[in-house]
Tab-separated table of C-alpha atoms in Angstrom:
chain	number	residue	atom	x	y	z
A	13	MET	CA	106.053	103.122	74.093
A	14	SER	CA	103.390	101.252	75.997
A	15	LEU	CA	103.717	97.476	75.703
A	16	THR	CA	100.805	95.856	77.507
A	17	PRO	CA	101.393	92.178	78.392
A	18	ARG	CA	98.767	89.688	77.250
A	19	PHE	CA	98.334	88.102	80.662
A	20	SER	CA	97.680	89.724	84.043
A	21	HIS	CA	99.647	88.682	87.144
A	22	ARG	CA	96.636	86.792	88.481
A	23	PHE	CA	96.286	84.717	85.303
A	24	PHE	CA	100.037	84.203	85.181
A	25	LEU	CA	100.129	82.804	88.712
A	26	ALA	CA	97.143	80.579	88.002
A	27	ALA	CA	98.697	79.185	84.824
A	28	LEU	CA	102.021	78.594	86.547
A	29	ALA	CA	100.264	76.904	89.460
A	30	VAL	CA	98.455	74.526	87.090
A	31	GLY	CA	101.770	73.471	85.635
A	32	LEU	CA	103.358	73.006	89.035
A	33	THR	CA	100.591	70.700	90.265
A	34	ALA	CA	102.317	67.866	88.480
A	35	LEU	CA	105.385	68.323	90.679
A	36	PRO	CA	105.905	67.210	94.320
A	37	PRO	CA	104.515	69.498	97.075
A	38	LEU	CA	106.520	72.714	97.065
A	39	ALA	CA	107.107	75.581	99.466
A	40	VAL	CA	105.887	78.188	96.980
A	41	ALA	CA	103.713	81.060	98.231
A	42	GLN	CA	101.208	82.588	95.848
A	43	SER	CA	99.343	85.840	96.269
A	44	ASN	CA	96.006	84.016	96.521
A	45	ASN	CA	97.246	81.437	99.046
A	46	SER	CA	95.235	81.473	102.268
A	47	ASP	CA	97.643	79.223	104.209
A	48	THR	CA	98.730	81.210	107.241
A	49	SER	CA	101.693	79.113	108.330
A	50	LEU	CA	105.115	79.690	106.921
A	51	PRO	CA	106.036	76.865	104.519
A	52	GLY	CA	108.797	74.560	105.648
A	53	ILE	CA	108.013	74.708	109.378
A	54	THR	CA	105.893	72.030	111.000
A	55	THR	CA	103.079	73.221	113.233
A	56	GLN	CA	102.618	71.262	116.476
A	57	PRO	CA	99.357	71.312	118.472
A	58	ASP	CA	99.353	73.529	121.552
A	59	LYS	CA	98.716	72.128	125.012
A	60	GLY	CA	95.199	72.776	126.287
A	61	ALA	CA	92.066	73.821	124.476
A	62	ARG	CA	92.185	76.894	122.237
A	63	PRO	CA	89.172	79.219	122.016
A	64	THR	CA	87.254	78.941	118.766
A	65	ASP	CA	87.159	81.751	116.244
A	66	SER	CA	84.158	83.823	117.308
A	67	GLY	CA	84.336	86.257	114.435
A	68	GLN	CA	84.401	89.089	116.952
A	69	SER	CA	84.478	92.619	115.578
A	70	ASP	CA	87.528	94.857	115.794
A	71	ASP	CA	86.281	96.840	118.766
A	72	ALA	CA	84.994	93.934	120.867
A	73	ALA	CA	86.450	93.420	124.341
A	74	PRO	CA	89.017	90.559	124.790
A	75	PRO	CA	88.821	87.825	127.452
A	76	ASP	CA	90.291	88.620	130.878
A	77	GLU	CA	93.203	86.223	130.632
A	78	ALA	CA	95.513	84.902	127.895
A	79	ALA	CA	97.670	81.802	127.965
A	80	ALA	CA	101.361	82.585	128.457
A	81	PRO	CA	103.958	80.909	126.229
A	82	GLU	CA	106.044	78.139	127.748
A	83	ASP	CA	109.400	79.145	129.220
A	84	SER	CA	111.369	76.280	127.742
A	85	ALA	CA	113.591	76.941	124.736
A	86	PRO	CA	112.035	75.994	121.390
A	87	THR	CA	113.172	73.079	119.301
A	88	PRO	CA	113.434	73.116	115.511
A	89	SER	CA	110.045	71.389	115.212
A	90	ASP	CA	108.207	74.056	117.224
A	91	SER	CA	105.466	76.019	115.494
A	92	VAL	CA	106.501	79.365	114.089
A	93	VAL	CA	103.117	80.789	114.986
A	94	THR	CA	103.083	79.732	118.646
A	95	ARG	CA	106.649	79.860	119.950
A	96	PRO	CA	109.402	82.493	119.669
A	97	LEU	CA	112.677	81.354	118.105
A	98	ASN	CA	115.829	82.293	120.067
A	99	ALA	CA	114.067	85.276	121.606
A	100	ALA	CA	113.041	86.306	125.092
A	101	VAL	CA	109.583	84.920	125.728
A	102	GLY	CA	107.143	87.474	127.075
A	103	THR	CA	103.462	87.436	127.953
A	104	PHE	CA	101.464	89.704	125.661
A	105	LYS	CA	98.814	90.101	128.353
A	106	THR	CA	101.153	92.013	130.638
A	107	GLU	CA	103.841	93.335	128.298
A	108	LYS	CA	103.598	97.126	128.008
A	109	THR	CA	104.754	97.595	124.449
A	110	ALA	CA	104.301	101.115	123.125
A	111	PRO	CA	101.783	101.063	120.294
A	112	GLY	CA	103.095	101.739	116.821
A	113	GLU	CA	101.246	102.251	113.600
A	114	PRO	CA	102.283	101.191	110.111
A	115	LYS	CA	102.652	103.977	107.600
A	116	ALA	CA	103.032	103.664	103.868
A	117	ASP	CA	106.671	104.445	103.247
A	118	ASP	CA	108.337	103.975	99.897
A	119	ALA	CA	111.691	104.192	101.661
A	120	ILE	CA	111.159	100.810	103.343
A	121	LYS	CA	113.515	98.642	101.332
A	122	PRO	CA	116.036	95.961	102.221
A	123	SER	CA	119.579	97.280	102.467
A	124	GLN	CA	121.579	97.067	99.285
A	125	GLY	CA	124.841	97.198	101.230
A	126	VAL	CA	127.696	99.683	101.063
A	127	GLY	CA	130.190	99.726	98.222
A	128	VAL	CA	133.863	99.251	98.971
A	129	PHE	CA	134.728	102.780	97.806
A	130	ASP	CA	132.092	104.249	100.146
A	131	ARG	CA	133.517	102.308	103.095
A	132	MET	CA	137.045	103.429	102.330
A	133	GLY	CA	136.036	107.020	101.739
A	134	ALA	CA	137.736	106.934	98.356
A	135	LYS	CA	136.540	108.960	95.388
A	136	LEU	CA	134.726	106.879	92.808
A	137	PRO	CA	136.660	106.611	89.532
A	138	ASP	CA	135.525	108.698	86.592
A	139	LEU	CA	133.389	106.987	84.003
A	140	PRO	CA	135.120	106.224	80.717
A	141	PRO	CA	134.446	108.826	78.008
A	142	GLU	CA	131.524	108.072	75.741
A	143	LYS	CA	132.368	107.031	72.231
A	144	PRO	CA	131.032	109.374	69.560
A	145	PHE	CA	127.911	108.074	67.799
A	146	THR	CA	128.677	107.319	64.173
A	147	GLY	CA	125.415	105.660	63.136
A	148	LYS	CA	122.509	107.167	61.261
A	149	ILE	CA	120.387	109.501	63.383
A	150	ASP	CA	116.651	108.774	63.358
A	151	GLU	CA	115.162	112.261	63.474
A	152	ALA	CA	111.585	111.000	63.852
A	153	TYR	CA	112.362	108.936	66.954
A	154	GLY	CA	114.549	111.718	68.298
A	155	ALA	CA	111.620	114.130	68.090
A	156	PHE	CA	109.366	111.531	69.750
A	157	GLN	CA	111.774	111.069	72.660
A	158	ARG	CA	111.917	114.839	73.213
A	159	GLY	CA	108.128	115.094	73.205
A	160	TYR	CA	107.814	116.807	69.821
A	161	TYR	CA	105.078	114.468	68.670
A	162	LEU	CA	103.761	116.452	65.705
A	163	THR	CA	107.293	116.809	64.360
A	164	ALA	CA	107.819	113.075	64.872
A	165	PHE	CA	104.620	112.346	62.947
A	166	GLN	CA	105.582	114.630	60.077
A	167	LYS	CA	109.033	113.045	59.769
A	168	ALA	CA	107.778	109.464	60.130
A	169	LEU	CA	104.855	109.647	57.657
A	170	PRO	CA	106.857	109.891	54.388
A	171	ARG	CA	109.158	107.055	55.513
A	172	ALA	CA	106.194	104.931	56.573
A	173	GLN	CA	104.547	105.395	53.192
A	174	LEU	CA	107.769	104.171	51.565
A	175	GLY	CA	107.693	100.970	53.681
A	176	ASP	CA	110.063	101.747	56.573
A	177	PRO	CA	108.941	99.369	59.402
A	178	ALA	CA	110.442	101.513	62.190
A	179	ALA	CA	108.639	104.619	60.928
A	180	GLN	CA	105.408	102.639	60.528
A	181	THR	CA	105.661	101.490	64.150
A	182	LEU	CA	106.240	105.041	65.345
A	183	LEU	CA	103.290	106.270	63.288
A	184	ALA	CA	101.055	103.550	64.768
A	185	GLU	CA	102.132	104.433	68.281
A	186	LEU	CA	101.415	108.142	67.803
A	187	MET	CA	97.987	107.386	66.346
A	188	SER	CA	97.028	104.801	68.966
A	189	GLN	CA	97.780	107.212	71.820
A	190	GLY	CA	96.704	110.419	70.119
A	191	LEU	CA	100.116	112.048	70.482
A	192	GLY	CA	100.418	115.126	68.282
A	193	VAL	CA	97.494	113.943	66.148
A	194	LYS	CA	93.900	112.883	66.656
A	195	ARG	CA	93.637	109.421	68.198
A	196	ASP	CA	92.750	106.877	65.520
A	197	THR	CA	93.083	103.258	66.673
A	198	LYS	CA	91.898	101.776	63.377
A	199	ASP	CA	94.590	103.526	61.361
A	200	ALA	CA	97.074	102.611	64.080
A	201	ALA	CA	96.113	98.947	63.673
A	202	PHE	CA	96.723	99.251	59.927
A	203	TRP	CA	100.235	100.612	60.449
A	204	TYR	CA	101.032	98.040	63.159
A	205	GLY	CA	100.127	95.347	60.615
A	206	LYS	CA	102.320	96.881	57.908
A	207	ALA	CA	105.263	97.210	60.314
A	208	ALA	CA	104.792	93.625	61.538
A	209	GLU	CA	104.882	92.368	57.949
A	210	GLY	CA	108.057	94.429	57.500
A	211	GLY	CA	109.756	92.626	60.381
A	212	ASP	CA	109.455	95.086	63.297
A	213	ALA	CA	109.304	92.983	66.489
A	214	THR	CA	107.453	95.596	68.544
A	215	SER	CA	104.703	95.858	65.939
A	216	MET	CA	104.498	92.065	65.706
A	217	PHE	CA	103.729	92.021	69.424
A	218	LYS	CA	101.227	94.883	69.239
A	219	TYR	CA	99.546	93.387	66.177
A	220	ALA	CA	99.213	90.043	67.969
A	221	LEU	CA	97.490	91.774	70.890
A	222	LEU	CA	95.041	93.518	68.545
A	223	LEU	CA	94.186	90.246	66.825
A	224	MET	CA	93.757	88.544	70.172
A	225	GLU	CA	91.467	91.240	71.558
A	226	GLY	CA	89.455	91.714	68.366
A	227	ARG	CA	89.803	95.464	68.752
A	228	ASP	CA	89.956	97.416	65.478
A	229	LEU	CA	90.665	94.116	63.731
A	230	PRO	CA	88.656	90.882	63.364
A	231	ARG	CA	89.472	88.563	66.254
A	232	ASP	CA	91.787	85.767	65.105
A	233	GLU	CA	93.429	83.768	67.901
A	234	LYS	CA	95.363	81.479	65.589
A	235	LYS	CA	96.862	84.390	63.676
A	236	ALA	CA	97.535	86.209	66.951
A	237	ASP	CA	99.531	83.241	68.239
A	238	GLU	CA	101.542	83.145	65.020
A	239	TRP	CA	102.516	86.805	65.340
A	240	MET	CA	103.214	86.445	69.077
A	241	LYS	CA	105.630	83.591	68.404
A	242	LYS	CA	107.292	85.563	65.592
A	243	ALA	CA	107.744	88.530	67.936
A	244	ALA	CA	109.121	86.257	70.667
A	245	ASP	CA	111.549	84.583	68.282
A	246	ALA	CA	112.620	88.055	67.131
A	247	GLY	CA	113.589	88.915	70.724
A	248	GLN	CA	110.712	91.156	71.837
A	249	ALA	CA	110.765	90.803	75.651
A	250	SER	CA	107.048	91.111	76.365
A	251	ALA	CA	106.276	88.718	73.526
A	252	GLU	CA	108.773	86.204	74.932
A	253	PHE	CA	106.974	86.219	78.269
A	254	ASN	CA	103.530	86.072	76.673
A	255	TRP	CA	104.482	83.201	74.375
A	256	GLY	CA	105.805	81.343	77.403
A	257	GLN	CA	102.424	81.928	79.025
A	258	THR	CA	100.637	80.577	75.968
A	259	LEU	CA	102.749	77.416	75.999
A	260	THR	CA	102.075	76.949	79.716
A	261	ALA	CA	98.318	77.437	79.302
A	262	ASP	CA	98.014	75.219	76.224
A	263	ASN	CA	100.184	72.421	77.622
A	264	PRO	CA	99.309	71.846	81.304
A	265	GLY	CA	101.884	70.073	83.436
A	266	ILE	CA	105.629	69.676	83.286
A	267	LYS	CA	105.748	69.502	79.490
A	268	GLY	CA	104.317	72.997	79.079
A	269	LEU	CA	106.617	74.437	81.741
A	270	GLN	CA	109.659	72.892	80.068
A	271	MET	CA	108.569	74.286	76.695
A	272	ALA	CA	107.996	77.744	78.185
A	273	LEU	CA	111.202	77.954	80.236
A	274	PRO	CA	113.515	79.114	77.384
A	275	TYR	CA	111.131	81.991	76.594
A	276	TYR	CA	110.805	82.916	80.271
A	277	GLU	CA	114.597	82.924	80.550
A	278	LYS	CA	115.011	85.266	77.579
A	279	ALA	CA	112.326	87.635	78.882
A	280	ALA	CA	113.839	87.533	82.380
A	281	GLN	CA	117.230	88.519	81.023
A	282	GLN	CA	115.581	91.547	79.416
A	283	GLY	CA	114.094	92.673	82.732
A	284	ILE	CA	110.478	91.390	82.656
A	285	ALA	CA	109.700	90.917	86.365
A	286	ASP	CA	106.939	88.361	85.759
A	287	ALA	CA	109.375	86.243	83.766
A	288	GLN	CA	112.043	86.585	86.455
A	289	TYR	CA	109.556	85.267	88.994
A	290	ALA	CA	108.581	82.376	86.706
A	291	VAL	CA	112.246	81.450	86.193
A	292	SER	CA	112.826	81.423	89.955
A	293	GLN	CA	109.918	79.044	90.522
A	294	LEU	CA	110.853	76.726	87.667
A	295	TYR	CA	114.543	76.644	88.567
A	296	GLN	CA	113.586	75.702	92.120
A	297	ASN	CA	110.964	73.103	91.254
A	298	LEU	CA	111.430	71.552	87.818
A	299	PRO	CA	113.188	68.171	87.858
A	300	ASP	CA	116.283	67.346	85.832
A	301	LEU	CA	117.614	70.904	85.661
A	302	PRO	CA	121.369	71.503	85.932
A	303	ALA	CA	122.610	72.288	89.442
A	304	GLU	CA	123.896	75.699	88.337
A	305	LYS	CA	120.376	76.730	87.311
A	306	LYS	CA	118.853	75.563	90.575
A	307	ALA	CA	121.501	77.591	92.401
A	308	GLN	CA	120.296	80.733	90.566
A	309	ALA	CA	116.640	80.412	91.641
A	310	ARG	CA	116.908	82.829	94.573
A	311	GLU	CA	118.827	85.360	92.468
A	312	TRP	CA	116.016	85.516	89.911
A	313	LEU	CA	113.442	85.786	92.691
A	314	SER	CA	115.436	88.670	94.159
A	315	ARG	CA	115.413	90.476	90.805
A	316	ALA	CA	111.643	90.147	90.527
A	317	ALA	CA	111.220	91.323	94.122
A	318	ASN	CA	113.445	94.343	93.554
A	319	ALA	CA	111.392	95.164	90.451
A	320	GLY	CA	108.336	95.571	92.708
A	321	PHE	CA	106.472	92.311	92.014
A	322	ASP	CA	104.686	91.847	95.351
A	323	THR	CA	104.285	88.061	95.059
A	324	ALA	CA	108.040	87.796	94.515
A	325	GLN	CA	108.564	89.983	97.592
A	326	LEU	CA	106.344	87.659	99.622
A	327	ASP	CA	108.168	84.577	98.363
A	328	MET	CA	111.538	86.242	98.958
A	329	GLY	CA	110.591	86.709	102.592
A	330	ILE	CA	109.501	83.071	102.905
A	331	TRP	CA	112.585	81.728	101.128
A	332	LEU	CA	114.924	83.704	103.377
A	333	ILE	CA	113.067	82.777	106.566
A	334	ASN	CA	112.958	79.087	105.678
A	335	GLY	CA	116.354	78.851	103.993
A	336	ILE	CA	114.940	77.918	100.570
A	337	GLY	CA	117.390	78.260	97.688
A	338	GLY	CA	120.179	79.426	99.989
A	339	LYS	CA	121.096	80.302	103.557
A	340	GLN	CA	118.485	81.301	106.123
A	341	ASP	CA	118.379	85.043	106.818
A	342	LEU	CA	115.613	85.962	109.275
A	343	GLU	CA	116.254	89.713	109.298
A	344	ASN	CA	116.146	90.170	105.530
A	345	GLY	CA	113.266	87.735	105.324
A	346	PHE	CA	111.322	89.949	107.718
A	347	ASN	CA	112.289	93.034	105.694
A	348	TRP	CA	110.964	91.558	102.458
A	349	MET	CA	107.772	90.375	104.141
A	350	ARG	CA	107.285	93.918	105.451
A	351	VAL	CA	107.830	95.435	102.000
A	352	ALA	CA	105.216	93.106	100.473
A	353	ALA	CA	102.797	93.863	103.325
A	354	TYR	CA	103.084	97.619	102.805
A	355	ARG	CA	102.555	97.072	99.067
A	356	GLY	CA	99.188	95.508	99.869
A	357	ASN	CA	99.883	91.759	99.661
A	358	VAL	CA	97.331	90.286	102.085
A	359	VAL	CA	99.204	87.008	102.651
A	360	ALA	CA	102.341	88.979	103.529
A	361	GLN	CA	100.339	91.090	105.976
A	362	ASN	CA	99.096	87.933	107.660
A	363	LYS	CA	102.533	86.331	107.838
A	364	LEU	CA	104.079	89.568	109.108
A	365	ALA	CA	101.783	89.329	112.132
A	366	HIS	CA	103.187	85.859	112.844
A	367	LEU	CA	106.743	87.159	112.562
A	368	TYR	CA	106.036	89.927	115.107
A	369	ILE	CA	104.486	87.409	117.512
A	370	ASN	CA	107.403	85.009	117.291
A	371	ALA	CA	110.238	87.568	117.084
A	372	LEU	CA	111.503	86.170	113.775
A	373	GLY	CA	113.826	88.737	112.227
A	374	THR	CA	112.443	91.476	114.489
A	375	LYS	CA	111.587	92.261	118.089
A	376	GLN	CA	108.430	90.827	119.608
A	377	ASP	CA	105.674	93.412	119.202
A	378	PRO	CA	102.062	92.490	120.058
A	379	VAL	CA	100.556	95.765	118.836
A	380	ALA	CA	102.279	95.538	115.456
A	381	ALA	CA	101.212	91.887	115.173
A	382	ALA	CA	97.610	92.745	116.026
A	383	THR	CA	97.642	95.669	113.589
A	384	TRP	CA	98.695	93.530	110.651
A	385	TYR	CA	96.195	90.854	111.650
A	386	VAL	CA	93.367	93.398	111.666
A	387	ILE	CA	94.474	94.708	108.248
A	388	SER	CA	94.627	91.230	106.704
A	389	ARG	CA	91.369	90.148	108.372
A	390	ARG	CA	89.557	93.157	106.941
A	391	ALA	CA	90.839	92.097	103.521
A	392	GLY	CA	89.105	88.742	104.005
A	393	LEU	CA	91.938	86.462	105.195
A	394	LYS	CA	90.762	84.636	108.321
A	395	ASP	CA	93.258	83.062	110.730
A	396	PRO	CA	92.051	81.281	113.901
A	397	GLU	CA	95.590	81.276	115.356
A	398	LEU	CA	95.875	85.054	115.043
A	399	GLU	CA	92.306	85.559	116.269
A	400	ASP	CA	93.173	83.580	119.397
A	401	PHE	CA	96.262	85.739	119.900
A	402	TYR	CA	94.271	88.920	119.301
A	403	GLN	CA	91.647	87.984	121.888
A	404	GLY	CA	94.411	87.406	124.453
A	405	ILE	CA	96.024	90.861	124.436
A	406	GLU	CA	95.006	93.861	126.525
A	407	ASP	CA	92.184	96.231	125.625
A	408	TYR	CA	94.560	99.136	125.107
A	409	GLN	CA	96.684	97.001	122.746
A	410	GLN	CA	93.625	96.048	120.708
A	411	LYS	CA	92.576	99.683	120.525
A	412	ALA	CA	96.075	100.774	119.448
A	413	ALA	CA	96.073	98.102	116.757
A	414	ILE	CA	92.650	99.118	115.430
A	415	ASP	CA	93.650	102.803	115.397
A	416	ALA	CA	96.821	101.968	113.475
A	417	ALA	CA	94.922	99.753	111.036
A	418	ASN	CA	92.424	102.556	110.441
A	419	LYS	CA	95.284	104.880	109.474
A	420	PHE	CA	97.078	102.374	107.263
A	421	ARG	CA	97.512	103.440	103.679
A	422	ARG	CA	98.957	101.082	101.127
A	423	ALA	CA	102.308	102.184	99.697
A	424	GLN	CA	102.220	103.102	96.011
């Protein structure tokens, strides 16, 4: 069944950011953040004057010369965007790196490792036999799961008329989507209301959404909040996250975040990626939390990233690169930044260019760096540091980068 969350990712990040403003400055990257430096690393001014951002078009010719990086080894305070870290320092002006082009590839994922049985070549043990089901079989839901929607409707209707909340919810879902019967959202709203009154948590959540939107029912925000809280307290995962959002929005600052955290935690445990991301940020940043919760911040961020939440993927890259919430891991940090970039996160695309320039977690690659800069610049994210770098590489490298950017297709 379709369970549409009340809040979009953009609103969620905005609400969470409002709450976090009451806390000390944090190294938290958001999808709408235009800061182009990696948090946690201090940027030092370069020696000599740097050309100003001329806003030159993609196919404009670069200057004849580019400043070469210093040969001395970097110190921990060196800028991540101007100096390589523990890597051979080359001059992009003369380096003949073969051009490469990014391609949308769903297979680009951080390694999940190899299980011990795979390494040993041993046969995996057989799964334990399933226990026979002894409960009552719900024929209506069984028909729905097999795609026999008309049969599901016919079996659910008599039960719904007798007051069965589960059957009423199924009937509402079939009517709202037009599965097996003509789509009728008004009748669906009626049955969602009946099922909510009967105690079905899914219908409580759906009914709250209808009241909130004023669609097929008179808009009633107060009543919507009451049903959303009831659904959350009944354990409905999407309602738990949405009620946490409501508490955060209605109570700006630390108080609202502390009130919302228990609901975020429950939703996160049920697999809601947005809630997993929220838990990671709050565990990392809220004061007076137990040490064991703070130690779990990166784990929850990892879960959200693995679920495909691109902002979590961006933050996962930053946390690993900067050693936030655990040990520093440049290679996996680069991998996560690359995943987020291919998924279309503009900030990740920008930061990936910096990683290619400075050989952080990858080999130095001026064409790849220029390609990701062009992609992020076209999306509206300006970066004078990267523009200066771009103007300093060879014509053929600029052309290769523009060609690759033209062929880039966001991964789905």
